[in-house]
Tab-separated table of C-alpha atoms in Angstrom:
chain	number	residue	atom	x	y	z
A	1	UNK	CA	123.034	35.600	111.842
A	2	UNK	CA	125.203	38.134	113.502
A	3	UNK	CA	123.552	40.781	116.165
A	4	UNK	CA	122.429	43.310	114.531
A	5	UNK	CA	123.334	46.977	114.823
A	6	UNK	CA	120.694	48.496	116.337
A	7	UNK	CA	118.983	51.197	113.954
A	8	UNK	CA	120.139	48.518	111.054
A	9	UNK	CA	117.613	48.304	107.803
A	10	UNK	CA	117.091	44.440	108.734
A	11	UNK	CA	116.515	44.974	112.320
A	12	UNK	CA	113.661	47.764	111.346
A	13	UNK	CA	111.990	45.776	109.173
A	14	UNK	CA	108.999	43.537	110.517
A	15	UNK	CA	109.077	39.718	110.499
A	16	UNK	CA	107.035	39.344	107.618
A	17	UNK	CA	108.997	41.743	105.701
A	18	UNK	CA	111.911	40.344	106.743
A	19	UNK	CA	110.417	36.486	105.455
A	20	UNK	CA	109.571	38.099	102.073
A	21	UNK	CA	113.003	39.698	101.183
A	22	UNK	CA	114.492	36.893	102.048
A	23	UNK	CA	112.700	34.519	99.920
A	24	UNK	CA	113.601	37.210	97.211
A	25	UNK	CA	117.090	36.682	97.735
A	26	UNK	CA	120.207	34.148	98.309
A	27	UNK	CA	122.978	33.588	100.858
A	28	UNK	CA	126.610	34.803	99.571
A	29	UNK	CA	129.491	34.405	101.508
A	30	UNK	CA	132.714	36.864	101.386
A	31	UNK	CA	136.005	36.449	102.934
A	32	UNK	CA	138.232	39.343	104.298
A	33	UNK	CA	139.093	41.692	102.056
A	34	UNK	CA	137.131	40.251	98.928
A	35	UNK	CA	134.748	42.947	97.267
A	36	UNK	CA	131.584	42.899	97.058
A	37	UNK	CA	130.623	45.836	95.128
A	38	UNK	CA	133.500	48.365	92.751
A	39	UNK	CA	132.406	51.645	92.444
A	40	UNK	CA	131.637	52.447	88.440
A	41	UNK	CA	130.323	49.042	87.846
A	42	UNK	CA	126.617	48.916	86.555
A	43	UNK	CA	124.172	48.037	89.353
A	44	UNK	CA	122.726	44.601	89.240
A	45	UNK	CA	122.097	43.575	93.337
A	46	UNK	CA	121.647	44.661	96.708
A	47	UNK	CA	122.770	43.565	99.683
A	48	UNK	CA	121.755	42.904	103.539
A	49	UNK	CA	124.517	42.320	105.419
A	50	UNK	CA	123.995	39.198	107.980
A	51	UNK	CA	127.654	39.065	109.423
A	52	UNK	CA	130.708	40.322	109.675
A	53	UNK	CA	131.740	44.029	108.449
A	54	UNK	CA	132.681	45.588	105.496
A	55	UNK	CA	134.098	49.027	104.280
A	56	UNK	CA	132.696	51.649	101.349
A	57	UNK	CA	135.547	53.581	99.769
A	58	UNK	CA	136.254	55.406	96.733
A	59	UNK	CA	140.399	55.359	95.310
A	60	UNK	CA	141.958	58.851	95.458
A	61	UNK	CA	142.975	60.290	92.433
A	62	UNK	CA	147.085	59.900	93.640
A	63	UNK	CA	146.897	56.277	95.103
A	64	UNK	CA	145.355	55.260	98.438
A	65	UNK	CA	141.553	54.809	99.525
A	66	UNK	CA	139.204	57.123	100.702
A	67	UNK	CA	137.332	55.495	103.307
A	68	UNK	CA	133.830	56.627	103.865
A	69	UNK	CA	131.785	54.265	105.770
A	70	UNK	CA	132.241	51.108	107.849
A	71	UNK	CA	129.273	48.714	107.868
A	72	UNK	CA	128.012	46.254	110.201
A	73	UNK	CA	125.344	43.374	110.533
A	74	UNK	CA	121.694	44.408	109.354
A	75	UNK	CA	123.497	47.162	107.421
A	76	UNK	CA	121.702	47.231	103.379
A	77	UNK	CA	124.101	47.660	100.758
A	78	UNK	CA	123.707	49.356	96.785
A	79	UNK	CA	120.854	50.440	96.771
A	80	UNK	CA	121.318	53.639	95.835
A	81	UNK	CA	122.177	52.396	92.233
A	82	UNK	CA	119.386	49.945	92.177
A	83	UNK	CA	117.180	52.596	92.905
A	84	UNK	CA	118.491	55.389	90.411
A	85	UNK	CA	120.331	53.208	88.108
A	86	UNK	CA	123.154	54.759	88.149
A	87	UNK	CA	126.947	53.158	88.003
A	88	UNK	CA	127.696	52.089	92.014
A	89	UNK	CA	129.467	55.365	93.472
A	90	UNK	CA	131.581	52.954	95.599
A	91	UNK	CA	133.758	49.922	96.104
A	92	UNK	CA	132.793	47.764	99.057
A	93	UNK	CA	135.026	45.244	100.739
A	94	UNK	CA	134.787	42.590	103.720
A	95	UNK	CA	136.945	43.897	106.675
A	96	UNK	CA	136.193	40.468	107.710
A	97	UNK	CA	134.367	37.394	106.785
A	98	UNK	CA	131.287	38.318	105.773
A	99	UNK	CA	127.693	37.041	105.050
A	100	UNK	CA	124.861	38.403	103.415
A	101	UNK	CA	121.640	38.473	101.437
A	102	UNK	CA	121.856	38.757	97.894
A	103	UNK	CA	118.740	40.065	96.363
A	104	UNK	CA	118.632	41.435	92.391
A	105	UNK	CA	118.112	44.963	91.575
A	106	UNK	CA	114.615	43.858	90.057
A	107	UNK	CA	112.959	41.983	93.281
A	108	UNK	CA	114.087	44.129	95.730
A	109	UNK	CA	112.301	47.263	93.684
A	110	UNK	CA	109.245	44.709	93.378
A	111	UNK	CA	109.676	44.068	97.252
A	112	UNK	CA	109.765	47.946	97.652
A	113	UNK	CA	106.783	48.228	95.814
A	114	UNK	CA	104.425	45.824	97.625
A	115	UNK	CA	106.084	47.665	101.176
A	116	UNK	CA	105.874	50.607	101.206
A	117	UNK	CA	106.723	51.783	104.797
A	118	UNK	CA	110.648	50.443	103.865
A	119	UNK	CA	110.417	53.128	100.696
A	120	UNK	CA	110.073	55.563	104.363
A	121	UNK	CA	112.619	53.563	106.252
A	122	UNK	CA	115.350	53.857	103.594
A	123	UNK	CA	114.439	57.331	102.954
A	124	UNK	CA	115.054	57.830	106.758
A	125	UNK	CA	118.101	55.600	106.288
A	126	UNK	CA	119.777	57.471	103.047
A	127	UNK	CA	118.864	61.344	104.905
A	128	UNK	CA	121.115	60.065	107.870
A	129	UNK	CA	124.152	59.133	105.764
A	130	UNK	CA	123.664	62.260	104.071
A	131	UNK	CA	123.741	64.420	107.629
A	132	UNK	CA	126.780	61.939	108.578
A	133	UNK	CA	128.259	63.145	105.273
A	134	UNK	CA	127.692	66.714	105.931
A	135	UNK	CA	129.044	66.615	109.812
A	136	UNK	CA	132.257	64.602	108.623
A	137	UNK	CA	132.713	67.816	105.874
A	138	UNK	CA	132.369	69.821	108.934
A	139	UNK	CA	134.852	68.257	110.779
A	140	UNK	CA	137.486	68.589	108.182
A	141	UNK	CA	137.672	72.290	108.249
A	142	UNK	CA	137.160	72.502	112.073
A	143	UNK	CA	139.774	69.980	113.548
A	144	UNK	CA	143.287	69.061	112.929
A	145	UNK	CA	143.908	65.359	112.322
A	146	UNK	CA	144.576	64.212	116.163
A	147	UNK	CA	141.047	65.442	116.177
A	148	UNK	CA	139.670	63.698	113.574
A	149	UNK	CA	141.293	60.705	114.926
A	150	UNK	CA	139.813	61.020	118.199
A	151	UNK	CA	136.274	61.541	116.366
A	152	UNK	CA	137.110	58.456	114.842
A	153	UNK	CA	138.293	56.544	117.834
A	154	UNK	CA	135.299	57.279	119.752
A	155	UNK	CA	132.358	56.342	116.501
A	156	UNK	CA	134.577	52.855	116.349
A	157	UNK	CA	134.419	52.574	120.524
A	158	UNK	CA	130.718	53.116	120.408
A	159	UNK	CA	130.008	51.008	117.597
A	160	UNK	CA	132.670	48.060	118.068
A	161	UNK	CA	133.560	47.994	121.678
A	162	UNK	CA	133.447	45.964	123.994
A	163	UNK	CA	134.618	46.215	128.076
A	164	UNK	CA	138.207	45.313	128.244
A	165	UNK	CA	139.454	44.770	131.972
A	166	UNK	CA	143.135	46.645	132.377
A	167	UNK	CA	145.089	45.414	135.034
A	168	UNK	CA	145.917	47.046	137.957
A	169	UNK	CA	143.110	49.808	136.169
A	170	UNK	CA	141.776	52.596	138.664
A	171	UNK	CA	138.143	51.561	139.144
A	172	UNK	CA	137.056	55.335	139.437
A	173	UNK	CA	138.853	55.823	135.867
A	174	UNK	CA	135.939	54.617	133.697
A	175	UNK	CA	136.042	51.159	131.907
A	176	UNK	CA	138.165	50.438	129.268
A	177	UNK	CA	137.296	49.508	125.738
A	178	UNK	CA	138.614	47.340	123.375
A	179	UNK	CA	137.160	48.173	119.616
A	180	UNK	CA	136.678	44.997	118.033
A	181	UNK	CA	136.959	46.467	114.287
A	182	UNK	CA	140.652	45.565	113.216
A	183	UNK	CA	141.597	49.148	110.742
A	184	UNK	CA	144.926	49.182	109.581
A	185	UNK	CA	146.358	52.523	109.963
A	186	UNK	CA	145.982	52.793	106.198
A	187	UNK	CA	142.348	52.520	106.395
A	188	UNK	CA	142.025	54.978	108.987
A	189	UNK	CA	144.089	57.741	107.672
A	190	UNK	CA	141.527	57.121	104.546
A	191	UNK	CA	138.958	57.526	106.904
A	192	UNK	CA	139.832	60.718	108.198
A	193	UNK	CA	141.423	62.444	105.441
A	194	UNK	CA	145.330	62.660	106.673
A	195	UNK	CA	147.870	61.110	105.604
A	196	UNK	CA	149.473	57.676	107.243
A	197	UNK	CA	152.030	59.613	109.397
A	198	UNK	CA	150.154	62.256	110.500
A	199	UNK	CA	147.800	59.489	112.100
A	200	UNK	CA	150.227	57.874	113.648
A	201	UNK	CA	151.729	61.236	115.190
A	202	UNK	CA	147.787	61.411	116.749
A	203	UNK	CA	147.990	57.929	117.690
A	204	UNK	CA	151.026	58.949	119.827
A	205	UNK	CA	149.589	61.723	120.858
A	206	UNK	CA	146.593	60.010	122.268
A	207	UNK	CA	148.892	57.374	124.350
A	208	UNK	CA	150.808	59.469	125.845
A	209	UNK	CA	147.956	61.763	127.249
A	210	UNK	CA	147.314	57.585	128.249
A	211	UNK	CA	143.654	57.959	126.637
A	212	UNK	CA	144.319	54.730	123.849
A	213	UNK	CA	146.671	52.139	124.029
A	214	UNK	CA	147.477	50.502	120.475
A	215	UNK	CA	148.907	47.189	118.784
A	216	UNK	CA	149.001	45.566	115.423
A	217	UNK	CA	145.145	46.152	114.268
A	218	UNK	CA	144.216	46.836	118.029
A	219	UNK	CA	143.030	49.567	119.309
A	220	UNK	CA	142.042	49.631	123.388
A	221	UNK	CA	140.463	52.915	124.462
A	222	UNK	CA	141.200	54.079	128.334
A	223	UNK	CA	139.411	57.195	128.843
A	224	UNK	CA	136.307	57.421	126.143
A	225	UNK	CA	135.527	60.697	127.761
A	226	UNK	CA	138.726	62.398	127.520
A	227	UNK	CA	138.465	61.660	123.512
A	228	UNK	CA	134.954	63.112	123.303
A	229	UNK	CA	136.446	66.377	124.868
A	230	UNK	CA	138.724	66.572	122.183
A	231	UNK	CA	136.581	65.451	119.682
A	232	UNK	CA	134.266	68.678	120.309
């Protein structure tokens, strides 16, 4: 198993909990861009999600994806349409190879029933996407799209980053990062609402002012701080 985010469902839920869904379950296995769930489709599963990372989107009515959440190790997958029944009200697809726990819509509401403090955990869970939700709305009336971008930039350098050394870097500059996540500009103008050009116009924007520093599905970020200013 991959490390788990940290605030993941798996990596709240106790050992024994953790030994009971899992005997409730099976092991699937996903390669890069296969999908795991398409949004319509009558619920039948959920899913923990042991490694790799995968993207919800919905398809925009004129072509193109929507993007609306990347998802990482520990992350738990369609349950909102095991829990209301409802059609799923997203496709998911591996950004990468990707394992996970397969568990029916039936035995995870039986393992739901016999805990009940993860009923309060995904409660706690499914409020937080919904605040993330509201912010993003926010952020679409309040910033241009080299905003957004930066917003972006800086979730993915938090989340998927990792110190990158820069040569001949000035060490009072702030360490670089290198965000591990491989978008294609595609997915990231879905992300943040614009269109494929205007993100790369922000992308050029953002290397010249020498903050990023960008290469096929690479993204290296130079001055974090400098994109949370103009993020705010």
């Amino acid at each position: 198993m991959s490390a788990l985010e940290p605030g993941s469902f798996f990596s709240e839920l106790t050992s024994a909990e953790r030994d009971d869904l899992e005997s409730r379950g099976r092991i699937r296995d996903f390669d890069r861009g296969e999908t795991l769930f398409t949004e319509g489709e009558q619920s039948s599963w959920v899913a923990v999600l042991l490694k790799g990372r995968v993207k919800a989107f919905s398809y925009r009515e004129h072509g193109g994806e929507a993007l609306l959440a990347v998802r990482g190790p520990g992350a738990l997958l369609g349950e909102v349409a095991a829990i209301d029944g409802l059609p799923r009200s997203a496709t998911v697809a591996a950004l990468e190879p990707a394992q996970l726990l397969a568990v029916t819509a039936e035995e995870f509401m039986a393992f739901l029933q016999v805990h009940g403090r993860v009923s309060i955990l995904i409660m706690r869970m499914l409020c937080q996407r919904w605040r993330d939700a509201d912010r993003k709305r926010v952020e679409f009336g309040m910033f241009d799209a080299t905003g957004r971008v930066a917003q972006r930039l800086v979730e993915l350098a938090e989340r998927f980053g990792v110190p990158y050394e820069r040569r001949g870097q000035d060490p009072g500059s702030g360490q670089s990062v290198r965000i591990t996540l491989n978008l294609s500009q595609e997915e990231l103008a879905g992300w943040v609402g614009a269109s494929r050009e205007a993100v790369s116009k922000a992308l050029r924007t953002l290397r010249r002012h020498g903050w990023i520093e960008t290469g096929r599905r690479r993204v290296i970020v130079h001055d974090l701080q400098a994109l949370r200013r103009h993020a705010k």
